[in-house]
């Protein structure tokens, strides 16, 4: 799509939503259309305006620039210097606040001991039925989907009747003029026509639908069992007020160490450890380090063996056991008063299919012996000082980036937002992400997290959606040859720090020389 077409779509969407752009706002959109899709910015702008008590008729440039610069989450101002401590600071002993705080770790969900699939056809049927029923239950809690009827009932209704149905998306067919969405429930299936004459926002919703996603369709009964879409209703996460810790304790969120790879940033990770110990940084940064009570690692502790093409040439350690031994040497250096929570990733020695159980002791025993850790499966939900975190390595982000519009490897926060809207961590079945047919679908997001933490794509991004803080925590591995071929540019060596008392987030760059 050309820049002009992208700009025209963004302007058309704005007008259809009941707003207009002033001249300077139009010029701003024209400028950003050279590097990104302006439609995404306008969709976000319109959503924000709808929440305002007084809605402007004209959208000005200042509003759009503020939207563009606005941090997804409230950012906490970090002390600027990464300089070594001054002489006076060096004399002061490091007294970590968190050392005198009792930990409050509560595991809410962990699939590890509940995994029991054998892979039979019956289990696949049970898995999808469970997914459908769980998401249907979530949808029915919405006022606009409460009166949904089974597809079989909707197809028997008279032409031009208004109807709501809940179903799983099985196919999308798009031509220049029309878009058809096929959905099914446990008894029947239907074809939904998305007319080019409907609101642009509805068309955008239809295009962003994912296969195997469970949705509610608001429609008009057409002829010959055809339904004409009026709106698409997603399970969505409701707006929530974040839980907050009663004291100023912080959580460091990270992932994707890839110990064993030649690209593992050992020097930078050691700098991170020294900072946690209060041995690096000026007084302000050491003060931040002293408030770290939790370190959460969202998978890929080691690089593994035979995970991607050409990996063997980039391995410094070609033995999986030795990789975990090396990782354990690093983990054991982290101060004992810091609670460490670890989940597996696709490079780890856990099963590849989701949900993944905790790291097996057969391979990762050195980690368990090095020091106390909370080893959980992926996905898991934990409460840290009353703040709930949904932990998921993020394998399905590959699939979302491949098919969803205006989403890429560079924007994992947008992909994670789509997962929250879907209320499912791996909605697309049969692509790159292997999903085990468990009797219960552990990937359904039934609890609304305060923080949704993921990794996998090696790109640091944070955002905030309906009160939930979204954090993709980057990596500790420089760009591999495989990533270069895929066009993935990682942002490694930067750690997001969340103040659990204020929900504010800051980042510390350990690639800086200090």
Tab-separated table of C-alpha atoms in Angstrom:
chain	number	residue	atom	x	y	z
A	1	UNK	CA	0.000	0.000	0.000
A	2	UNK	CA	1.397	3.437	-0.971
A	3	UNK	CA	1.923	6.323	1.466
A	4	UNK	CA	-0.954	8.189	-0.184
A	5	UNK	CA	-3.339	5.261	0.263
A	6	UNK	CA	-2.342	4.849	3.906
A	7	UNK	CA	-2.899	8.562	4.521
A	8	UNK	CA	-6.280	8.497	2.756
A	9	UNK	CA	-7.433	5.547	4.899
A	10	UNK	CA	-6.408	7.358	8.080
A	11	UNK	CA	-8.269	10.540	7.056
A	12	UNK	CA	-11.366	8.586	5.967
A	13	UNK	CA	-11.412	6.733	9.275
A	14	UNK	CA	-11.164	10.030	11.192
A	15	UNK	CA	-14.072	11.603	9.285
A	16	UNK	CA	-16.200	8.440	9.589
A	17	UNK	CA	-15.603	8.553	13.359
A	18	UNK	CA	-17.090	12.068	13.495
A	19	UNK	CA	-13.910	14.149	13.740
A	20	UNK	CA	-11.858	16.386	11.464
A	21	UNK	CA	-8.162	17.150	11.145
A	22	UNK	CA	-6.818	20.693	11.011
A	23	UNK	CA	-4.181	21.592	8.423
A	24	UNK	CA	-1.157	21.066	10.686
A	25	UNK	CA	-2.486	17.722	11.946
A	26	UNK	CA	-2.904	16.571	8.329
A	27	UNK	CA	0.697	17.609	7.549
A	28	UNK	CA	1.900	15.674	10.608
A	29	UNK	CA	0.042	12.545	9.446
A	30	UNK	CA	1.505	13.004	5.976
A	31	UNK	CA	5.008	13.088	7.471
A	32	UNK	CA	4.679	9.952	9.612
A	33	UNK	CA	3.035	8.005	6.743
A	34	UNK	CA	6.507	7.754	5.181
A	35	UNK	CA	7.655	5.386	7.938
A	36	UNK	CA	4.505	3.953	9.537
A	37	UNK	CA	0.787	3.449	9.084
A	38	UNK	CA	-1.046	6.642	10.213
A	39	UNK	CA	-4.292	4.683	10.551
A	40	UNK	CA	-3.000	3.035	13.730
A	41	UNK	CA	-2.259	6.434	15.302
A	42	UNK	CA	-5.727	7.737	14.373
A	43	UNK	CA	-7.413	4.646	15.802
A	44	UNK	CA	-5.592	5.221	19.095
A	45	UNK	CA	-6.402	8.971	18.976
A	46	UNK	CA	-10.128	8.349	18.405
A	47	UNK	CA	-10.230	5.807	21.246
A	48	UNK	CA	-8.598	8.322	23.576
A	49	UNK	CA	-10.943	11.149	22.523
A	50	UNK	CA	-13.980	8.957	23.204
A	51	UNK	CA	-12.866	8.693	26.828
A	52	UNK	CA	-12.628	12.479	27.192
A	53	UNK	CA	-15.495	14.297	28.949
A	54	UNK	CA	-15.380	17.064	26.287
A	55	UNK	CA	-14.750	15.829	22.769
A	56	UNK	CA	-13.157	18.191	20.226
A	57	UNK	CA	-14.540	18.497	16.714
A	58	UNK	CA	-11.088	19.191	15.242
A	59	UNK	CA	-8.032	17.096	16.063
A	60	UNK	CA	-4.924	19.281	16.109
A	61	UNK	CA	-1.245	18.495	15.583
A	62	UNK	CA	-0.376	18.993	19.257
A	63	UNK	CA	-2.779	16.227	20.289
A	64	UNK	CA	-1.288	13.789	17.740
A	65	UNK	CA	2.296	14.649	18.706
A	66	UNK	CA	1.444	14.052	22.346
A	67	UNK	CA	-0.108	10.681	21.382
A	68	UNK	CA	3.072	9.778	19.497
A	69	UNK	CA	5.403	10.733	22.332
A	70	UNK	CA	3.200	9.500	25.133
A	71	UNK	CA	4.878	6.629	26.979
A	72	UNK	CA	2.646	3.629	26.989
A	73	UNK	CA	2.998	3.463	30.688
A	74	UNK	CA	3.737	6.187	33.154
A	75	UNK	CA	7.498	6.438	33.130
A	76	UNK	CA	9.397	6.995	36.297
A	77	UNK	CA	12.244	9.416	35.860
A	78	UNK	CA	15.521	7.581	36.167
A	79	UNK	CA	18.615	9.235	37.526
A	80	UNK	CA	20.569	10.206	34.399
A	81	UNK	CA	24.187	9.222	35.024
A	82	UNK	CA	25.658	5.798	34.549
A	83	UNK	CA	28.858	6.989	36.133
A	84	UNK	CA	30.853	5.075	38.749
A	85	UNK	CA	30.154	6.119	42.329
A	86	UNK	CA	31.896	9.271	43.488
A	87	UNK	CA	34.536	8.996	46.211
A	88	UNK	CA	32.033	9.966	48.900
A	89	UNK	CA	29.466	7.503	47.537
A	90	UNK	CA	32.047	4.732	47.454
A	91	UNK	CA	32.684	5.203	51.154
A	92	UNK	CA	29.030	4.680	51.958
A	93	UNK	CA	28.038	1.074	52.466
A	94	UNK	CA	25.205	-0.287	50.344
A	95	UNK	CA	22.108	-0.736	52.517
A	96	UNK	CA	19.414	-2.281	50.312
A	97	UNK	CA	15.906	-1.378	51.415
A	98	UNK	CA	14.532	-4.636	49.948
A	99	UNK	CA	16.770	-6.772	52.157
A	100	UNK	CA	14.665	-5.897	55.215
A	101	UNK	CA	11.359	-6.471	53.399
A	102	UNK	CA	9.718	-9.878	53.676
A	103	UNK	CA	8.878	-11.335	50.280
A	104	UNK	CA	5.253	-11.776	49.266
A	105	UNK	CA	5.233	-14.228	46.364
A	106	UNK	CA	1.978	-16.024	45.670
A	107	UNK	CA	1.603	-18.420	42.735
A	108	UNK	CA	-1.938	-18.050	41.393
A	109	UNK	CA	-1.793	-20.260	38.291
A	110	UNK	CA	0.886	-22.667	37.042
A	111	UNK	CA	0.174	-25.394	34.445
A	112	UNK	CA	3.166	-27.563	35.405
A	113	UNK	CA	1.386	-30.249	37.449
A	114	UNK	CA	-1.837	-30.167	35.406
A	115	UNK	CA	-0.436	-31.087	32.000
A	116	UNK	CA	-1.699	-34.511	30.938
A	117	UNK	CA	-2.182	-34.640	27.159
A	118	UNK	CA	-1.568	-37.723	25.025
A	119	UNK	CA	-2.325	-36.062	21.659
A	120	UNK	CA	-5.401	-38.077	20.667
A	121	UNK	CA	-8.062	-36.711	18.291
A	122	UNK	CA	-10.556	-36.752	21.155
A	123	UNK	CA	-8.258	-34.480	23.174
A	124	UNK	CA	-8.031	-31.992	20.288
A	125	UNK	CA	-11.831	-31.824	20.191
A	126	UNK	CA	-12.009	-31.383	23.970
A	127	UNK	CA	-9.358	-28.678	23.812
A	128	UNK	CA	-11.219	-26.532	21.262
A	129	UNK	CA	-14.540	-27.114	22.991
A	130	UNK	CA	-13.026	-25.948	26.275
A	131	UNK	CA	-11.508	-22.879	24.579
A	132	UNK	CA	-14.852	-22.005	23.003
A	133	UNK	CA	-16.848	-22.439	26.218
A	134	UNK	CA	-14.405	-20.426	28.335
A	135	UNK	CA	-14.288	-17.523	25.903
A	136	UNK	CA	-18.037	-17.641	25.309
A	137	UNK	CA	-18.531	-17.298	29.054
A	138	UNK	CA	-16.251	-14.239	29.059
A	139	UNK	CA	-18.110	-12.705	26.099
A	140	UNK	CA	-21.515	-13.235	27.693
A	141	UNK	CA	-20.448	-11.009	30.595
A	142	UNK	CA	-20.470	-8.095	28.146
A	143	UNK	CA	-23.752	-6.177	27.904
A	144	UNK	CA	-23.502	-6.003	24.094
A	145	UNK	CA	-23.076	-9.799	23.771
A	146	UNK	CA	-25.394	-10.967	26.536
A	147	UNK	CA	-28.288	-11.834	24.223
A	148	UNK	CA	-26.224	-13.855	21.724
A	149	UNK	CA	-27.985	-16.903	20.268
A	150	UNK	CA	-26.527	-20.100	18.770
A	151	UNK	CA	-25.662	-19.882	15.058
A	152	UNK	CA	-28.318	-22.507	14.216
A	153	UNK	CA	-31.014	-20.279	15.752
A	154	UNK	CA	-29.738	-17.169	13.946
A	155	UNK	CA	-29.865	-18.900	10.551
A	156	UNK	CA	-33.566	-19.700	11.043
A	157	UNK	CA	-34.527	-16.097	11.740
A	158	UNK	CA	-36.342	-13.966	9.163
A	159	UNK	CA	-34.460	-11.717	6.727
A	160	UNK	CA	-33.439	-8.301	8.178
A	161	UNK	CA	-33.656	-9.578	11.775
A	162	UNK	CA	-31.004	-8.231	14.149
A	163	UNK	CA	-28.956	-10.974	15.750
A	164	UNK	CA	-25.854	-11.568	17.884
A	165	UNK	CA	-23.914	-14.820	17.586
A	166	UNK	CA	-20.765	-16.150	19.263
A	167	UNK	CA	-18.378	-18.273	17.235
A	168	UNK	CA	-14.792	-19.172	16.422
A	169	UNK	CA	-13.245	-17.618	13.306
A	170	UNK	CA	-12.381	-20.417	10.875
A	171	UNK	CA	-11.662	-18.501	7.669
A	172	UNK	CA	-11.296	-14.996	6.229
A	173	UNK	CA	-11.770	-14.356	2.508
A	174	UNK	CA	-11.004	-10.878	1.202
A	175	UNK	CA	-11.360	-9.477	-2.291
A	176	UNK	CA	-11.074	-5.876	-3.524
A	177	UNK	CA	-14.670	-5.111	-2.646
A	178	UNK	CA	-15.762	-7.618	-0.045
A	179	UNK	CA	-14.614	-9.408	3.050
A	180	UNK	CA	-16.183	-12.633	4.270
A	181	UNK	CA	-15.601	-14.075	7.744
A	182	UNK	CA	-16.606	-17.668	8.431
A	183	UNK	CA	-17.340	-18.610	12.030
A	184	UNK	CA	-18.641	-21.700	13.813
A	185	UNK	CA	-19.889	-22.745	17.234
A	186	UNK	CA	-20.326	-26.288	18.604
A	187	UNK	CA	-23.328	-27.015	16.364
A	188	UNK	CA	-23.292	-24.934	13.184
A	189	UNK	CA	-21.334	-22.500	11.023
A	190	UNK	CA	-22.137	-19.240	9.232
A	191	UNK	CA	-20.696	-16.845	6.681
A	192	UNK	CA	-20.584	-13.186	7.643
A	193	UNK	CA	-20.331	-10.483	4.962
A	194	UNK	CA	-18.462	-7.302	5.825
A	195	UNK	CA	-19.867	-4.762	3.384
A	196	UNK	CA	-17.577	-2.000	2.065
A	197	UNK	CA	-20.338	0.449	3.026
A	198	UNK	CA	-20.028	-0.107	6.785
A	199	UNK	CA	-18.047	2.131	9.112
A	200	UNK	CA	-14.277	2.023	8.440
A	201	UNK	CA	-13.714	1.065	12.063
A	202	UNK	CA	-15.776	-2.112	11.550
A	203	UNK	CA	-13.778	-2.989	8.430
A	204	UNK	CA	-10.530	-2.450	10.359
A	205	UNK	CA	-11.835	-4.722	13.137
A	206	UNK	CA	-12.696	-7.439	10.613
A	207	UNK	CA	-9.268	-7.252	9.000
A	208	UNK	CA	-7.533	-7.590	12.366
A	209	UNK	CA	-9.510	-10.721	13.336
A	210	UNK	CA	-7.306	-13.752	13.911
A	211	UNK	CA	-8.082	-17.311	12.889
A	212	UNK	CA	-9.393	-19.454	15.772
A	213	UNK	CA	-10.301	-16.318	17.723
A	214	UNK	CA	-13.652	-16.514	19.555
A	215	UNK	CA	-15.781	-13.433	18.904
A	216	UNK	CA	-19.338	-12.140	18.996
A	217	UNK	CA	-20.801	-10.865	15.722
A	218	UNK	CA	-23.597	-8.324	15.705
A	219	UNK	CA	-25.334	-8.805	12.369
A	220	UNK	CA	-28.431	-8.510	10.194
A	221	UNK	CA	-29.891	-11.744	8.790
A	222	UNK	CA	-29.505	-11.739	5.034
A	223	UNK	CA	-30.764	-14.066	2.330
A	224	UNK	CA	-29.552	-17.623	1.816
A	225	UNK	CA	-28.070	-18.068	5.284
A	226	UNK	CA	-25.814	-15.042	4.886
A	227	UNK	CA	-25.273	-12.700	7.826
A	228	UNK	CA	-24.325	-9.049	7.253
A	229	UNK	CA	-21.935	-7.694	9.884
A	230	UNK	CA	-22.810	-4.588	11.858
A	231	UNK	CA	-20.046	-4.975	14.442
A	232	UNK	CA	-17.465	-7.395	15.829
A	233	UNK	CA	-17.258	-7.710	19.609
A	234	UNK	CA	-14.090	-9.117	21.173
A	235	UNK	CA	-13.838	-10.746	24.615
A	236	UNK	CA	-11.554	-7.834	25.609
A	237	UNK	CA	-10.092	-6.984	28.986
A	238	UNK	CA	-12.154	-4.488	30.952
A	239	UNK	CA	-10.680	-1.241	32.244
A	240	UNK	CA	-9.088	-1.995	35.573
A	241	UNK	CA	-7.557	-0.196	38.510
A	242	UNK	CA	-4.118	-1.588	39.188
A	243	UNK	CA	-3.273	-3.301	42.437
A	244	UNK	CA	-0.343	-1.590	44.112
A	245	UNK	CA	2.180	-2.704	46.724
A	246	UNK	CA	1.923	-1.121	50.161
A	247	UNK	CA	5.641	-0.276	50.137
A	248	UNK	CA	8.221	0.886	47.567
A	249	UNK	CA	9.487	-2.462	46.287
A	250	UNK	CA	10.572	-2.861	42.670
A	251	UNK	CA	10.540	-5.726	40.170
A	252	UNK	CA	13.188	-6.079	37.451
A	253	UNK	CA	11.623	-7.697	34.375
A	254	UNK	CA	13.891	-9.455	31.908
A	255	UNK	CA	14.065	-12.455	29.570
A	256	UNK	CA	16.053	-14.180	26.833
A	257	UNK	CA	19.510	-14.502	28.367
A	258	UNK	CA	20.548	-17.165	25.826
A	259	UNK	CA	23.524	-18.340	27.891
A	260	UNK	CA	25.677	-20.590	25.695
A	261	UNK	CA	25.408	-18.375	22.629
A	262	UNK	CA	28.454	-16.509	21.333
A	263	UNK	CA	26.101	-13.546	21.158
A	264	UNK	CA	25.230	-13.705	24.881
A	265	UNK	CA	26.146	-10.327	26.407
A	266	UNK	CA	28.060	-11.665	29.397
A	267	UNK	CA	29.875	-8.410	30.179
A	268	UNK	CA	26.613	-6.435	30.231
A	269	UNK	CA	24.811	-9.065	32.303
A	270	UNK	CA	27.632	-9.050	34.845
A	271	UNK	CA	27.298	-5.270	34.962
A	272	UNK	CA	23.606	-5.803	35.780
A	273	UNK	CA	24.531	-8.204	38.618
A	274	UNK	CA	27.098	-5.767	40.033
A	275	UNK	CA	24.458	-3.027	39.939
A	276	UNK	CA	22.014	-5.270	41.851
A	277	UNK	CA	24.743	-5.719	44.469
A	278	UNK	CA	25.171	-1.952	44.756
A	279	UNK	CA	28.661	-2.031	43.266
A	280	UNK	CA	27.959	0.012	40.124
A	281	UNK	CA	26.269	3.323	39.417
A	282	UNK	CA	25.982	6.563	41.341
A	283	UNK	CA	24.053	7.023	44.577
A	284	UNK	CA	20.657	7.399	42.900
A	285	UNK	CA	21.062	4.284	40.775
A	286	UNK	CA	22.321	2.294	43.740
A	287	UNK	CA	19.250	3.446	45.653
A	288	UNK	CA	17.057	2.023	42.867
A	289	UNK	CA	19.025	-1.250	42.987
A	290	UNK	CA	18.410	-1.445	46.720
A	291	UNK	CA	14.641	-1.444	46.161
A	292	UNK	CA	14.696	-4.451	43.785
A	293	UNK	CA	12.877	-7.247	45.608
A	294	UNK	CA	11.931	-9.363	42.591
A	295	UNK	CA	13.677	-10.472	39.407
A	296	UNK	CA	11.351	-12.042	36.849
A	297	UNK	CA	12.899	-13.923	33.898
A	298	UNK	CA	10.396	-14.726	31.144
A	299	UNK	CA	12.145	-17.643	29.457
A	300	UNK	CA	15.085	-18.617	27.228
A	301	UNK	CA	17.619	-18.888	30.037
A	302	UNK	CA	19.923	-20.780	27.676
A	303	UNK	CA	20.320	-20.835	23.904
A	304	UNK	CA	19.610	-24.560	23.628
A	305	UNK	CA	20.709	-26.841	20.790
A	306	UNK	CA	19.312	-27.049	17.252
A	307	UNK	CA	16.650	-24.380	17.711
A	308	UNK	CA	17.220	-22.366	14.518
A	309	UNK	CA	19.160	-22.806	11.254
A	310	UNK	CA	22.894	-22.205	11.627
A	311	UNK	CA	22.753	-22.085	15.423
A	312	UNK	CA	25.652	-24.502	15.974
A	313	UNK	CA	28.087	-22.038	14.396
A	314	UNK	CA	27.042	-19.377	16.900
A	315	UNK	CA	27.222	-21.544	20.028
A	316	UNK	CA	29.995	-20.955	22.550
A	317	UNK	CA	28.732	-23.929	24.619
A	318	UNK	CA	27.445	-26.906	22.635
A	319	UNK	CA	26.194	-28.958	25.570
A	320	UNK	CA	22.768	-28.189	27.065
A	321	UNK	CA	23.791	-29.339	30.550
A	322	UNK	CA	26.856	-27.111	30.446
A	323	UNK	CA	24.717	-24.173	29.303
A	324	UNK	CA	22.564	-24.492	32.424
A	325	UNK	CA	25.668	-24.868	34.604
A	326	UNK	CA	26.983	-21.590	33.186
A	327	UNK	CA	23.608	-19.904	33.698
A	328	UNK	CA	23.567	-21.125	37.314
A	329	UNK	CA	26.941	-19.452	37.972
A	330	UNK	CA	25.388	-16.133	36.990
A	331	UNK	CA	22.088	-16.595	38.821
A	332	UNK	CA	23.773	-17.565	42.101
A	333	UNK	CA	25.542	-14.183	42.185
A	334	UNK	CA	22.230	-12.334	42.505
A	335	UNK	CA	21.666	-11.209	46.117
A	336	UNK	CA	19.766	-13.789	48.181
A	337	UNK	CA	17.106	-11.329	49.352
A	338	UNK	CA	15.965	-10.851	45.722
A	339	UNK	CA	13.268	-13.387	44.832
A	340	UNK	CA	13.804	-14.886	41.361
A	341	UNK	CA	10.848	-16.121	39.309
A	342	UNK	CA	11.671	-18.084	36.144
A	343	UNK	CA	9.488	-19.510	33.363
A	344	UNK	CA	10.752	-21.465	30.322
A	345	UNK	CA	11.021	-20.332	26.716
A	346	UNK	CA	11.213	-22.178	23.409
A	347	UNK	CA	15.045	-22.373	23.643
A	348	UNK	CA	14.913	-24.015	27.063
A	349	UNK	CA	14.950	-27.756	27.761
A	350	UNK	CA	11.210	-27.906	28.365
A	351	UNK	CA	8.599	-29.255	25.962
A	352	UNK	CA	8.024	-26.851	23.064
A	353	UNK	CA	4.230	-27.100	22.960
A	354	UNK	CA	2.191	-24.635	24.989
A	355	UNK	CA	1.546	-24.626	27.857
A	356	UNK	CA	5.111	-25.372	28.927
A	357	UNK	CA	5.854	-26.964	32.308
A	358	UNK	CA	8.571	-25.541	34.563
A	359	UNK	CA	12.205	-26.194	33.652
A	360	UNK	CA	12.896	-29.920	34.259
A	361	UNK	CA	15.487	-30.700	36.910
A	362	UNK	CA	16.948	-33.390	34.639
A	363	UNK	CA	18.501	-30.597	32.559
A	364	UNK	CA	18.373	-27.478	34.721
A	365	UNK	CA	19.405	-28.989	38.071
A	366	UNK	CA	22.345	-26.558	38.485
A	367	UNK	CA	19.846	-23.678	38.498
A	368	UNK	CA	17.814	-25.281	41.276
A	369	UNK	CA	20.971	-25.997	43.282
A	370	UNK	CA	22.559	-22.561	42.801
A	371	UNK	CA	20.032	-20.746	44.951
A	372	UNK	CA	16.324	-20.550	45.751
A	373	UNK	CA	14.210	-19.832	42.667
A	374	UNK	CA	10.493	-19.942	41.888
A	375	UNK	CA	10.396	-22.119	38.766
A	376	UNK	CA	6.993	-22.010	37.041
A	377	UNK	CA	5.466	-22.994	33.717
A	378	UNK	CA	4.542	-20.735	30.794
A	379	UNK	CA	2.034	-19.154	31.108
A	380	UNK	CA	1.777	-18.563	34.854
A	381	UNK	CA	0.246	-15.900	37.060
A	382	UNK	CA	1.969	-14.678	40.205
A	383	UNK	CA	1.246	-12.029	42.796
A	384	UNK	CA	4.220	-9.981	43.978
A	385	UNK	CA	3.336	-7.842	46.983
A	386	UNK	CA	-0.291	-7.922	45.823
A	387	UNK	CA	0.477	-6.970	42.186
A	388	UNK	CA	-0.593	-9.663	39.691
A	389	UNK	CA	1.733	-10.532	36.806
A	390	UNK	CA	0.806	-12.711	33.844
A	391	UNK	CA	4.063	-14.347	32.717
A	392	UNK	CA	4.298	-15.764	29.197
A	393	UNK	CA	7.440	-16.301	27.142
A	394	UNK	CA	5.670	-15.133	23.990
A	395	UNK	CA	6.156	-17.775	21.292
A	396	UNK	CA	2.805	-16.905	19.682
A	397	UNK	CA	3.988	-13.325	19.036
A	398	UNK	CA	5.650	-14.733	15.882
A	399	UNK	CA	2.242	-15.727	14.493
A	400	UNK	CA	0.596	-12.422	15.412
A	401	UNK	CA	3.386	-10.415	13.764
A	402	UNK	CA	3.032	-12.500	10.597
A	403	UNK	CA	-0.706	-11.985	10.037
A	404	UNK	CA	-2.084	-8.994	11.973
A	405	UNK	CA	-2.177	-5.612	10.190
A	406	UNK	CA	0.079	-2.808	11.459
A	407	UNK	CA	1.998	-5.254	13.669
A	408	UNK	CA	5.582	-6.483	13.339
A	409	UNK	CA	8.478	-7.939	15.331
A	410	UNK	CA	9.380	-4.337	16.198
A	411	UNK	CA	6.025	-3.777	17.917
A	412	UNK	CA	5.542	-6.670	20.366
A	413	UNK	CA	3.456	-4.364	22.563
A	414	UNK	CA	0.831	-4.167	19.803
A	415	UNK	CA	0.831	-7.965	19.462
A	416	UNK	CA	0.451	-8.346	23.234
A	417	UNK	CA	-2.432	-5.875	23.164
A	418	UNK	CA	-4.169	-8.080	20.555
A	419	UNK	CA	-3.735	-11.068	22.878
A	420	UNK	CA	-5.389	-9.127	25.711
A	421	UNK	CA	-8.249	-8.173	23.381
A	422	UNK	CA	-8.601	-11.834	22.370
A	423	UNK	CA	-8.331	-12.932	26.021
A	424	UNK	CA	-6.087	-15.701	24.694
A	425	UNK	CA	-2.294	-16.086	24.611
A	426	UNK	CA	-2.105	-18.206	21.451
A	427	UNK	CA	-5.321	-17.797	19.442
A	428	UNK	CA	-3.949	-18.972	16.078
A	429	UNK	CA	-3.677	-22.751	15.841
A	430	UNK	CA	-1.461	-24.657	13.402
A	431	UNK	CA	1.165	-22.032	12.579
A	432	UNK	CA	4.632	-21.681	14.163
A	433	UNK	CA	3.375	-22.030	17.716
A	434	UNK	CA	2.832	-25.645	18.807
A	435	UNK	CA	-0.144	-25.984	21.175
A	436	UNK	CA	-0.816	-29.162	23.137
A	437	UNK	CA	-4.452	-30.358	23.220
A	438	UNK	CA	-4.944	-30.176	26.973
A	439	UNK	CA	-8.445	-30.833	28.288
A	440	UNK	CA	-8.354	-27.339	29.721
A	441	UNK	CA	-7.129	-24.405	27.640
A	442	UNK	CA	-4.512	-22.811	29.907
A	443	UNK	CA	-3.940	-20.062	27.340
A	444	UNK	CA	-7.284	-18.339	28.007
A	445	UNK	CA	-6.712	-15.100	29.947
A	446	UNK	CA	-9.357	-15.455	32.656
A	447	UNK	CA	-7.756	-13.176	35.258
A	448	UNK	CA	-6.979	-9.610	34.228
A	449	UNK	CA	-3.312	-8.959	35.105
A	450	UNK	CA	-1.852	-5.771	36.484
A	451	UNK	CA	1.275	-6.485	34.437
A	452	UNK	CA	1.506	-8.633	31.298
A	453	UNK	CA	5.184	-9.619	30.945
A	454	UNK	CA	6.570	-11.387	27.914
A	455	UNK	CA	9.799	-11.761	25.917
A	456	UNK	CA	10.793	-13.911	22.916
A	457	UNK	CA	11.109	-11.230	20.216
A	458	UNK	CA	14.152	-9.518	21.820
A	459	UNK	CA	12.644	-6.038	21.408
A	460	UNK	CA	12.021	-3.909	24.492
A	461	UNK	CA	8.575	-2.279	24.417
A	462	UNK	CA	6.154	-1.154	27.075
A	463	UNK	CA	2.589	-0.001	26.811
A	464	UNK	CA	-0.541	0.379	28.843
A	465	UNK	CA	-3.903	-0.971	27.760
A	466	UNK	CA	-7.067	-0.465	29.790
A	467	UNK	CA	-5.022	-0.230	32.962
A	468	UNK	CA	-2.848	-3.301	32.322
A	469	UNK	CA	0.867	-2.582	31.995
A	470	UNK	CA	2.333	-4.389	28.964
A	471	UNK	CA	6.066	-5.141	29.089
A	472	UNK	CA	8.141	-7.007	26.536
A	473	UNK	CA	11.519	-7.096	28.173
A	474	UNK	CA	14.029	-7.374	25.337
A	475	UNK	CA	17.033	-9.713	25.657
A	476	UNK	CA	20.690	-10.267	26.577
A	477	UNK	CA	21.733	-11.567	23.161
A	478	UNK	CA	23.132	-9.547	20.265
A	479	UNK	CA	21.631	-9.981	16.810
A	480	UNK	CA	22.162	-13.472	15.394
A	481	UNK	CA	22.612	-14.248	11.708
A	482	UNK	CA	19.163	-15.845	11.682
A	483	UNK	CA	17.596	-12.694	13.151
A	484	UNK	CA	19.430	-10.623	10.552
A	485	UNK	CA	17.874	-12.708	7.773
A	486	UNK	CA	14.460	-12.317	9.403
A	487	UNK	CA	14.895	-8.539	9.569
A	488	UNK	CA	14.724	-8.561	13.383
A	489	UNK	CA	16.748	-5.848	15.085
A	490	UNK	CA	16.949	-6.604	18.841
A	491	UNK	CA	17.303	-4.037	21.640
A	492	UNK	CA	19.333	-6.075	24.158
A	493	UNK	CA	20.885	-5.188	27.501
A	494	UNK	CA	18.121	-2.856	28.710
A	495	UNK	CA	16.110	-3.790	31.807
A	496	UNK	CA	12.614	-2.465	32.631
A	497	UNK	CA	12.161	-1.735	36.340
A	498	UNK	CA	8.625	-1.501	37.755
A	499	UNK	CA	7.900	0.288	41.005
A	500	UNK	CA	5.172	-1.992	42.389
A	501	UNK	CA	3.918	0.749	44.710
A	502	UNK	CA	3.325	3.344	41.959
A	503	UNK	CA	3.045	1.117	38.829
A	504	UNK	CA	5.548	3.417	37.160
A	505	UNK	CA	8.187	1.910	34.904
A	506	UNK	CA	11.739	2.945	34.090
A	507	UNK	CA	14.523	1.390	32.027
A	508	UNK	CA	18.237	1.020	32.679
A	509	UNK	CA	20.623	0.502	29.762
A	510	UNK	CA	23.487	-1.802	30.710
A	511	UNK	CA	25.110	-1.503	27.276
A	512	UNK	CA	26.347	1.950	28.295
A	513	UNK	CA	29.943	2.166	29.472
A	514	UNK	CA	29.905	3.141	33.138
